Coordinates of C-alpha atoms in Angstrom, one line a residue:
M148 CA 117.7 36.8 195.4
R149 CA 117.6 32.9 194.9
S150 CA 120.0 32.2 197.5
K151 CA 118.3 34.8 200.1
M152 CA 114.9 32.9 199.8
V153 CA 116.9 29.2 200.6
L154 CA 118.3 30.5 202.6
A155 CA 116.2 33.3 204.9
S156 CA 114.8 30.3 207.5
A157 CA 118.5 29.6 208.4
A158 CA 119.2 32.9 208.5
A159 CA 116.7 33.6 210.6
L160 CA 117.4 30.8 213.3
L161 CA 120.6 31.8 213.2
L162 CA 120.6 36.4 213.9
T163 CA 120.6 36.0 217.1
G164 CA 123.4 33.7 217.4
S165 CA 125.2 34.9 215.1
V166 CA 125.3 38.8 215.5
F167 CA 126.4 37.7 219.3
T168 CA 129.5 35.8 218.0
G169 CA 129.6 38.7 215.6
C170 CA 129.9 41.5 218.4
S171 CA 132.4 39.4 220.2
K172 CA 134.5 39.1 218.1
S173 CA 134.9 42.5 217.4
E174 CA 135.0 43.1 221.3
K175 CA 138.1 41.1 221.3
A176 CA 139.7 43.2 218.8
S177 CA 138.6 45.9 220.8
D178 CA 139.9 44.6 224.4
E179 CA 142.6 42.3 223.1
K180 CA 145.6 43.9 221.2
P181 CA 147.9 41.3 219.4
S182 CA 151.8 42.1 220.6
N183 CA 152.1 41.8 216.9
F184 CA 149.8 44.8 215.8
N185 CA 150.8 48.8 216.1
E186 CA 148.0 50.9 216.3
T187 CA 149.4 53.6 214.2
G188 CA 152.0 54.5 212.3
F189 CA 153.5 51.8 209.3
P190 CA 154.4 49.1 209.2
I191 CA 151.1 48.0 210.5
V192 CA 152.2 44.8 211.8
N193 CA 156.1 44.5 213.3
E194 CA 156.1 40.5 211.6
P195 CA 154.4 39.9 208.2
I196 CA 151.5 38.1 207.8
T197 CA 149.8 36.5 204.9
L198 CA 146.0 36.8 204.5
E199 CA 143.6 34.5 201.5
M200 CA 142.2 37.7 199.6
M201 CA 138.7 36.3 196.6
A202 CA 138.4 38.7 194.4
Q203 CA 137.0 40.1 190.9
S204 CA 139.1 40.7 188.9
S205 CA 139.5 42.6 185.2
P206 CA 140.6 40.0 182.0
L207 CA 143.3 43.5 181.6
Q208 CA 144.7 42.5 184.5
P209 CA 147.8 40.3 185.4
N210 CA 148.0 38.3 188.3
W211 CA 147.7 40.3 190.9
D212 CA 151.0 38.8 192.8
Q213 CA 152.8 41.0 190.2
M214 CA 150.7 44.3 190.8
A215 CA 152.7 46.9 192.0
F216 CA 149.7 48.2 194.1
F217 CA 149.8 45.2 196.5
K218 CA 154.2 44.7 196.6
E219 CA 153.9 48.9 197.0
M220 CA 151.7 48.2 200.3
Q221 CA 153.0 44.8 201.5
E222 CA 156.3 47.0 201.9
K223 CA 154.4 49.6 203.7
T224 CA 152.3 47.6 205.6
N225 CA 154.0 43.7 206.1
V226 CA 150.4 42.6 205.5
S227 CA 150.5 40.4 201.9
F228 CA 147.8 38.5 199.8
K229 CA 147.5 34.7 198.9
F230 CA 145.2 35.6 196.4
K231 CA 142.1 33.7 194.8
N232 CA 140.7 35.8 191.6
S233 CA 138.5 35.2 188.9
T234 CA 136.7 37.5 186.5
S235 CA 132.7 38.2 186.4
E236 CA 130.7 35.4 186.4
Q237 CA 133.0 33.1 187.8
F238 CA 133.7 35.2 190.6
Q239 CA 130.0 35.5 191.5
Q240 CA 129.8 31.6 191.4
K241 CA 133.2 31.1 193.2
K242 CA 132.1 33.4 195.7
K243 CA 128.7 31.6 195.9
L244 CA 130.7 28.4 196.6
A245 CA 132.4 29.8 199.6
F246 CA 130.2 30.8 201.3
A247 CA 128.0 27.6 201.1
S248 CA 131.0 25.5 201.1
M249 CA 131.9 27.8 204.7
E250 CA 135.6 27.3 202.8
L251 CA 135.7 31.3 202.9
P252 CA 138.8 33.4 202.3
D253 CA 140.3 36.1 205.0
V254 CA 138.9 38.7 203.1
F255 CA 136.5 39.8 200.1
F256 CA 138.2 42.8 197.9
G257 CA 136.4 44.2 195.0
A258 CA 133.9 41.9 196.1
N259 CA 130.8 43.7 194.5
L260 CA 128.5 42.2 197.1
T261 CA 125.1 42.8 197.1
A262 CA 123.2 44.5 199.8
N263 CA 121.3 40.9 199.9
E264 CA 124.6 39.3 200.5
E265 CA 125.6 41.6 203.2
V266 CA 122.5 41.1 205.6
E267 CA 122.5 38.0 204.4
Y268 CA 126.0 36.3 205.6
G269 CA 126.2 38.6 208.1
S270 CA 123.3 37.5 209.9
Q271 CA 125.0 34.1 209.6
G272 CA 128.3 35.1 211.2
L273 CA 130.6 34.5 208.1
L274 CA 131.1 38.3 207.7
I275 CA 132.2 39.9 211.0
P276 CA 130.7 43.7 212.1
L277 CA 133.1 46.5 211.4
E278 CA 131.8 48.9 213.4
E279 CA 134.1 49.3 216.0
L280 CA 137.1 48.1 214.2
I281 CA 135.9 51.2 212.2
E282 CA 135.9 53.1 215.4
Q283 CA 139.2 51.8 216.6
Y284 CA 141.7 51.3 213.5
A285 CA 140.0 53.2 210.2
P286 CA 140.7 57.3 210.7
N287 CA 140.6 57.7 207.4
L288 CA 137.3 55.8 206.7
K289 CA 136.3 58.2 209.6
K290 CA 137.3 61.3 208.2
V291 CA 134.9 59.7 204.8
M292 CA 131.7 59.6 206.6
E293 CA 131.7 62.7 208.3
K294 CA 132.4 64.4 204.9
H295 CA 129.8 62.6 203.7
P296 CA 126.6 62.6 205.8
D297 CA 124.3 59.7 204.0
L298 CA 127.6 56.8 204.3
K299 CA 127.0 55.3 208.0
A300 CA 123.4 55.2 207.0
S301 CA 123.6 53.6 203.9
I302 CA 125.9 50.7 204.4
T303 CA 124.2 49.6 207.8
A304 CA 122.8 46.8 208.0
P305 CA 119.3 46.2 209.7
D306 CA 120.6 44.8 212.9
G307 CA 122.6 47.9 213.2
H308 CA 126.1 46.1 212.1
I309 CA 128.7 47.1 209.0
Y310 CA 129.5 44.3 207.4
A311 CA 131.2 45.5 204.0
L312 CA 133.0 48.2 203.5
P313 CA 132.1 50.5 200.3
G314 CA 133.9 53.1 197.4
L315 CA 132.9 56.6 196.5
D316 CA 132.9 58.5 193.1
N317 CA 132.1 62.2 193.0
L318 CA 133.5 62.8 189.5
I319 CA 131.2 65.3 187.9
H320 CA 130.7 62.9 185.2
S321 CA 129.6 59.4 187.0
Q322 CA 126.6 61.5 189.2
T323 CA 124.0 61.4 186.4
P324 CA 122.8 59.2 183.4
L325 CA 123.6 61.4 180.0
I326 CA 122.1 61.2 176.8
W327 CA 123.9 62.6 174.1
M328 CA 122.7 64.4 170.5
N329 CA 124.6 64.0 167.2
G330 CA 126.3 67.5 167.1
Q331 CA 127.0 67.7 163.1
W332 CA 123.2 66.6 162.5
L333 CA 122.4 69.9 164.6
K334 CA 125.4 72.4 162.5
N335 CA 123.7 70.7 159.1
L336 CA 119.9 71.7 160.1
G337 CA 121.3 75.1 161.9
V338 CA 118.7 74.3 164.6
E339 CA 119.1 74.7 168.5
R340 CA 119.1 72.5 171.0
P341 CA 115.6 71.4 172.6
S342 CA 114.6 73.1 176.1
T343 CA 111.0 71.3 176.6
T344 CA 109.5 67.3 175.2
E345 CA 107.7 69.6 172.7
E346 CA 110.8 71.0 171.3
L347 CA 112.4 67.6 171.7
Y348 CA 109.9 66.3 169.1
A349 CA 110.0 69.0 166.8
L350 CA 113.6 68.1 166.6
L351 CA 113.3 64.7 166.0
K352 CA 111.1 65.4 163.2
Q353 CA 113.3 67.9 161.3
F354 CA 116.1 65.0 162.3
K355 CA 113.6 62.2 160.7
E356 CA 112.4 64.5 157.5
Q357 CA 115.4 67.0 156.4
D358 CA 118.7 64.6 155.8
P359 CA 120.8 65.3 158.4
N360 CA 123.6 63.1 157.9
Q361 CA 123.7 64.2 154.4
N362 CA 123.4 60.3 153.0
G363 CA 120.6 61.7 150.0
S364 CA 118.4 58.6 152.0
A365 CA 116.3 58.4 154.5
D366 CA 117.9 56.2 156.6
E367 CA 118.1 58.7 160.4
I368 CA 116.5 57.3 163.2
P369 CA 116.0 60.3 165.7
L370 CA 115.9 58.3 168.6
S371 CA 117.0 55.2 169.6
A372 CA 118.5 53.2 172.8
S373 CA 119.8 50.1 173.5
S374 CA 116.4 49.1 175.6
V375 CA 113.3 51.2 176.5
A376 CA 114.6 50.7 180.0
E377 CA 117.5 52.5 179.7
L378 CA 116.0 55.5 177.7
R379 CA 113.2 55.6 180.2
Y380 CA 116.2 56.2 183.0
S381 CA 117.0 59.5 180.8
L382 CA 113.4 60.8 180.0
L383 CA 111.3 59.9 183.0
P384 CA 112.3 62.6 184.5
S385 CA 111.4 65.6 182.1
F386 CA 107.9 64.5 183.1
G387 CA 108.5 64.9 186.9
I388 CA 109.3 61.3 187.8
S389 CA 113.5 60.4 189.0
E390 CA 113.0 56.6 190.1
A391 CA 115.7 53.9 191.1
D392 CA 114.5 50.8 190.0
G393 CA 110.8 51.8 189.7
I394 CA 111.2 53.4 193.3
F395 CA 110.9 57.0 194.8
E396 CA 110.6 59.5 197.4
R397 CA 108.7 62.3 198.4
D398 CA 108.6 63.9 201.5
G399 CA 109.8 61.5 203.1
T400 CA 106.9 58.2 201.2
V401 CA 107.5 55.9 199.6
H402 CA 105.8 55.5 195.6
Y403 CA 105.7 52.9 192.9
A404 CA 106.8 55.1 190.0
F405 CA 104.9 52.8 187.0
I406 CA 101.6 53.7 188.1
Q407 CA 101.9 57.3 188.6
E408 CA 100.2 59.6 186.2
E409 CA 103.6 61.3 185.1
Y410 CA 104.5 57.7 183.5
K411 CA 101.5 58.0 182.0
E412 CA 102.2 60.9 180.3
Y413 CA 105.4 59.8 178.9
L414 CA 104.5 56.7 177.6
T415 CA 101.9 59.1 175.8
F416 CA 105.0 60.6 174.9
L417 CA 106.9 57.6 173.3
N418 CA 104.2 56.2 171.6
R419 CA 103.7 59.6 169.8
L420 CA 107.4 59.1 169.0
Y421 CA 106.8 55.7 167.9
A422 CA 103.6 56.6 165.6
E423 CA 105.3 58.4 163.8
K424 CA 109.2 56.9 163.1
L425 CA 110.8 59.3 165.5
L426 CA 111.4 56.5 168.0
D427 CA 113.6 53.7 166.6
S428 CA 110.8 50.9 165.3
Q429 CA 113.5 48.1 166.7
L430 CA 113.8 49.7 170.3
F431 CA 112.5 46.4 171.8
S432 CA 114.4 44.1 169.6
H433 CA 117.3 44.8 168.4
T434 CA 121.0 43.2 170.4
W435 CA 123.4 45.6 171.4
E436 CA 125.6 45.0 168.4
Q437 CA 122.7 45.9 166.2
Y438 CA 122.0 49.2 168.3
V439 CA 125.8 50.7 168.0
A440 CA 126.2 49.2 164.3
K441 CA 123.1 52.3 163.7
G442 CA 125.9 55.0 165.6
A443 CA 128.3 53.9 163.4
A444 CA 126.8 54.6 160.7
D445 CA 125.6 58.0 161.3
K446 CA 121.7 57.2 161.6
V447 CA 121.1 58.1 164.8
G448 CA 120.7 61.2 166.5
V449 CA 120.1 61.3 169.7
F450 CA 120.9 58.5 172.1
P451 CA 122.2 57.5 175.9
T452 CA 124.9 56.0 175.1
W453 CA 128.7 57.7 175.4
P454 CA 129.3 58.7 171.5
I455 CA 132.6 57.0 172.0
V456 CA 131.2 53.8 172.3
M457 CA 128.1 54.7 170.0
I458 CA 129.8 56.1 167.3
G459 CA 133.1 53.8 167.5
F460 CA 135.9 56.4 166.9
T461 CA 139.1 56.6 168.3
D462 CA 140.2 60.0 168.3
V463 CA 138.7 60.7 171.7
T464 CA 138.7 64.5 171.4
E465 CA 135.7 64.0 168.8
A466 CA 133.6 63.5 172.0
A467 CA 133.0 67.1 171.8
N468 CA 131.4 66.9 169.0
Y469 CA 128.2 65.1 171.0
P470 CA 126.5 67.6 173.1
L471 CA 124.3 66.3 175.9
L472 CA 120.5 66.5 175.4
P473 CA 119.5 69.1 178.3
A474 CA 117.3 68.5 181.2
L475 CA 113.7 69.3 180.1
T476 CA 110.2 69.9 180.9
S477 CA 107.1 68.9 179.8
P478 CA 103.8 69.8 179.7
A479 CA 103.6 67.2 183.1
N480 CA 106.6 68.7 184.7
D481 CA 107.9 72.4 184.5
Q482 CA 110.8 71.8 186.9
K483 CA 113.9 70.9 185.2
L484 CA 114.6 67.3 186.7
V485 CA 117.2 64.5 186.6
T486 CA 118.4 61.5 188.6
K487 CA 121.0 61.7 190.4
V488 CA 123.4 58.5 190.6
S489 CA 124.8 57.7 194.0
E490 CA 128.2 58.1 194.9
I491 CA 128.4 55.5 196.9
K492 CA 129.2 52.3 196.2
R493 CA 128.3 49.6 198.0
G494 CA 130.0 46.0 199.1
R495 CA 133.2 46.6 198.2
F496 CA 135.7 44.9 201.2
A497 CA 134.3 42.6 203.9
I498 CA 136.4 40.7 206.3
T499 CA 135.0 37.2 206.9
N500 CA 135.1 35.2 210.2
K501 CA 138.1 32.8 209.4
N502 CA 140.4 36.1 209.5
K503 CA 142.7 36.3 212.6
H504 CA 144.2 40.0 212.4
P505 CA 140.9 41.5 211.8
E506 CA 142.7 44.7 213.6
A507 CA 145.2 44.8 210.7
T508 CA 143.2 43.8 207.9
M509 CA 141.3 47.1 209.0
R510 CA 144.2 49.3 209.0
W511 CA 145.3 47.8 205.8
V512 CA 142.0 48.9 203.5
D513 CA 141.9 52.1 206.2
H514 CA 144.9 53.2 203.9
L515 CA 142.8 52.8 200.7
Y516 CA 140.4 55.7 202.0
S517 CA 143.3 58.3 202.0
E518 CA 144.2 60.4 199.1
E519 CA 147.2 58.5 198.9
G520 CA 145.5 54.7 199.2
T521 CA 143.4 55.7 196.1
I522 CA 145.8 57.1 194.2
L523 CA 147.7 53.7 194.1
A524 CA 145.0 51.6 194.2
R525 CA 143.6 53.9 191.1
L526 CA 146.4 54.8 189.2
G527 CA 148.9 52.7 190.4
V528 CA 152.8 54.4 191.3
E529 CA 154.0 57.6 190.9
G530 CA 156.8 57.8 188.1
K531 CA 156.2 54.2 186.6
N532 CA 151.7 54.5 186.1
W533 CA 151.6 58.2 186.3
K534 CA 153.0 61.6 187.0
W535 CA 152.2 65.3 187.3
V536 CA 152.8 66.8 184.0
D537 CA 154.0 70.1 185.7
E538 CA 155.9 71.5 189.4
G539 CA 153.3 73.0 190.4
Q540 CA 151.1 69.7 190.9
T541 CA 148.2 70.7 188.7
K542 CA 148.1 68.2 186.3
W543 CA 148.6 64.6 185.8
T544 CA 148.7 62.0 183.3
L545 CA 148.4 58.2 182.9
L546 CA 151.9 56.5 181.5
A547 CA 152.2 53.7 179.0
P548 CA 155.2 51.7 177.7
E549 CA 155.3 51.6 173.7
G550 CA 152.2 49.1 172.2
M551 CA 150.1 50.0 175.2
N552 CA 147.4 52.3 175.6
T553 CA 147.0 54.6 179.1
T554 CA 144.0 51.8 179.7
Q555 CA 145.9 48.7 179.5
A556 CA 149.0 50.1 181.3
N557 CA 147.0 51.2 183.8
A558 CA 145.3 48.0 184.6
Q559 CA 148.7 46.1 185.0
D560 CA 149.3 47.5 188.7
A561 CA 146.5 49.1 190.1
P562 CA 143.7 47.2 191.0
G563 CA 141.2 49.8 190.9
A564 CA 141.3 50.2 187.2
G565 CA 139.0 47.4 186.2
S566 CA 137.9 46.3 189.8
N567 CA 135.8 48.1 192.2
V568 CA 138.0 48.3 194.7
P569 CA 137.4 50.2 198.3
M570 CA 138.8 53.8 197.4
V571 CA 137.6 57.3 197.3
I572 CA 137.3 58.8 193.9
D573 CA 137.4 62.3 194.2
H574 CA 136.3 64.9 191.9
E575 CA 139.5 67.6 193.6
F576 CA 142.4 65.2 192.5
F577 CA 140.8 63.6 189.7
I578 CA 139.9 66.0 187.9
K579 CA 143.5 67.1 187.6
E580 CA 143.8 64.7 184.7
D581 CA 145.1 65.6 182.2
N582 CA 142.3 64.9 179.6
P583 CA 140.5 68.1 177.8
T584 CA 137.6 66.0 176.5
I585 CA 136.9 64.4 180.1
H586 CA 136.9 68.5 181.3
T587 CA 134.7 69.3 178.1
I588 CA 132.3 66.6 179.3
S589 CA 132.3 67.3 183.1
S590 CA 131.4 70.9 182.6
W591 CA 128.3 70.2 180.3
V592 CA 127.2 67.8 183.2
E593 CA 128.4 70.6 186.0
E594 CA 126.0 73.1 183.8
E595 CA 123.1 71.5 182.7
Y596 CA 122.7 68.3 184.3
L597 CA 123.5 68.5 188.2
P598 CA 122.0 72.2 189.3
Y599 CA 118.8 69.7 188.5
A600 CA 119.6 66.1 189.8
K601 CA 117.7 64.4 192.7
V602 CA 118.7 61.1 194.2
P603 CA 115.5 59.6 193.5
F604 CA 115.8 57.0 197.1
P605 CA 118.6 56.3 199.1
Q606 CA 120.5 52.8 199.1
I607 CA 118.9 50.7 201.9
Y608 CA 119.0 47.1 203.1
F609 CA 115.9 44.5 203.4
T610 CA 115.6 42.6 206.6
V611 CA 115.4 38.9 205.7
D612 CA 111.7 38.6 206.0
E613 CA 111.5 41.7 203.9
Q614 CA 113.6 40.3 201.2
T615 CA 112.0 36.8 201.0
T616 CA 108.3 39.1 200.6
Y617 CA 110.0 41.0 197.9
S618 CA 112.1 38.1 195.8
T619 CA 108.3 36.6 195.9
I620 CA 106.3 39.6 194.5
K621 CA 109.2 41.7 192.0
P622 CA 109.8 39.3 189.4
D623 CA 106.1 39.3 188.5
I624 CA 106.2 42.9 188.4
D625 CA 109.1 43.7 186.6
T626 CA 107.9 41.0 183.5
Y627 CA 104.6 42.4 183.4
L628 CA 105.9 46.2 183.4
K629 CA 108.6 45.0 180.5
Q630 CA 105.3 43.9 178.4
M631 CA 102.8 46.6 179.0
E632 CA 105.9 49.5 178.3
A633 CA 106.4 48.0 175.0
K634 CA 102.0 47.0 174.0
F635 CA 101.6 50.6 175.3
V636 CA 104.6 52.3 173.6
S637 CA 104.3 50.1 170.4
G638 CA 100.4 51.2 170.1
E639 CA 99.6 47.5 170.5
I640 CA 97.1 48.4 173.2
S641 CA 95.6 52.1 173.5
I642 CA 97.0 53.9 176.6
D643 CA 93.8 55.7 177.8
K644 CA 92.2 52.7 177.6
G645 CA 94.2 50.3 179.3
W646 CA 95.8 52.3 181.8
D647 CA 93.1 51.3 184.4
E648 CA 93.0 47.7 183.8
Y649 CA 96.7 48.1 184.0
V650 CA 97.7 49.7 187.1
S651 CA 94.9 47.6 188.7
T652 CA 96.7 44.6 187.4
M653 CA 100.0 46.4 189.5
K654 CA 97.8 46.1 192.8
K655 CA 96.7 42.6 192.2
L656 CA 100.5 41.5 191.4
K657 CA 101.1 43.4 195.0
V658 CA 102.7 47.1 194.3
D659 CA 101.5 48.0 197.7
E660 CA 103.0 45.5 199.0
L661 CA 106.6 46.4 197.2
V662 CA 106.1 50.2 198.0
K663 CA 105.2 49.2 202.1
I664 CA 108.8 46.7 202.1
N665 CA 110.3 50.2 200.9
Q666 CA 108.8 52.3 203.1
A667 CA 109.9 50.2 205.6
A668 CA 113.5 49.9 205.1
Y669 CA 113.4 54.0 204.2
D670 CA 112.3 54.6 207.9
R671 CA 114.8 52.4 208.9
W672 CA 117.6 54.2 206.9
A673 CA 116.5 57.6 208.0
K674 CA 116.0 57.0 211.1
A675 CA 120.2 55.7 210.9
K676 CA 121.2 59.1 209.7

């Protein structure tokens, strides 16, 4: 966002000319076919070409030039790469430096480009428009777009161009936030899971008072989370609001969640839990390490963190002992509601204006949107990294050499194991993994969450001017929200007495302007559908 503010004026000045330049390059790709280029079939080019790729890699991964994925793709396409990889923060810094210095690679792959970066660098002509290349050379991606009607609108910038390609993930257990219960505690007390917030309150009181971990000490923490924001993500929908960064849409109208009456009711509920010591008293202060240590010590009854992480067991089948907290109703909301996470993962692949082979590059990445290409990118090579378990190809399993687990082994040859690369993680194939625990969790999510799941707000883009305004007002709103949420929940400020002043202050911080910006972006998105 800071980079966006600094470059906003320059981007605005460059907008008209750079978009024209980008269109010209795209048109050139359409009208002048390189003699070394094959529009269909493989190889993509007759004579080998080498491009430079900048990507974010995982610490588990080797140098990408050793990966079987890239070797297989080079053999198939005649396209190879020189890699400029780095992990996490180093990559973010190097990516910004590449744009600032104009020393760009040919492609960004697994790039985690933000919507702001797409608009900013696309409007400056540093990332080229891709829509014409998609139309002519990306039949697999076009099929994905047809299957997912919201996809095109979700990756189209306000100027009408597509500057970056996405990944998709529609696995069942990836589609909603999950919140878990200590199943052994339920068994020890002989109680059922709740269906309303009042039943949850009653259960948390039992957890507090009846020694469900059976250690003879009153050390139970009925409800915890790594932060109040994480808890909100899972529980606020019970009170009738599913939001994305505070924003949600109803019947085409955008609202700010944290000044609504439903949010007030949610705060009142949490304050009640906090006052009766049913909610972790360290919710606002503990570190991640302190938080998960409570789970490892069998002190937490309900938590929004995967059990294998929260509890720390090594046998993955133990996850079946931690059922989901069902979608709940409340006095403020008589309809079950769960937040649905978008399956569209934006900003994973982009072509820069330094690339002399955009047509070949588009054909190369388009292969990853096929099932064959996705499997190669995510799992690696059949027979080496994974195999079918049966002749009917109803189950597959990952392979690992002695001394290495499947996660480590998978990362050696598949960039999609650890990096956010363009691919389509489709339920139809990946549900065939021979992993009973994942199937169990997926069935829970499918039965108990998905029927009530709703996407609160689509993935949208701001214009340069909108982003400048947004970046100016949003930090103050977020800071005030964090402060007041803690004070309301802990009881430092009475919700009944302090609510009107809180809403009034939010208005002074220009929350209505925030809503206005999101409404304009939403309207553009809806029109582009």
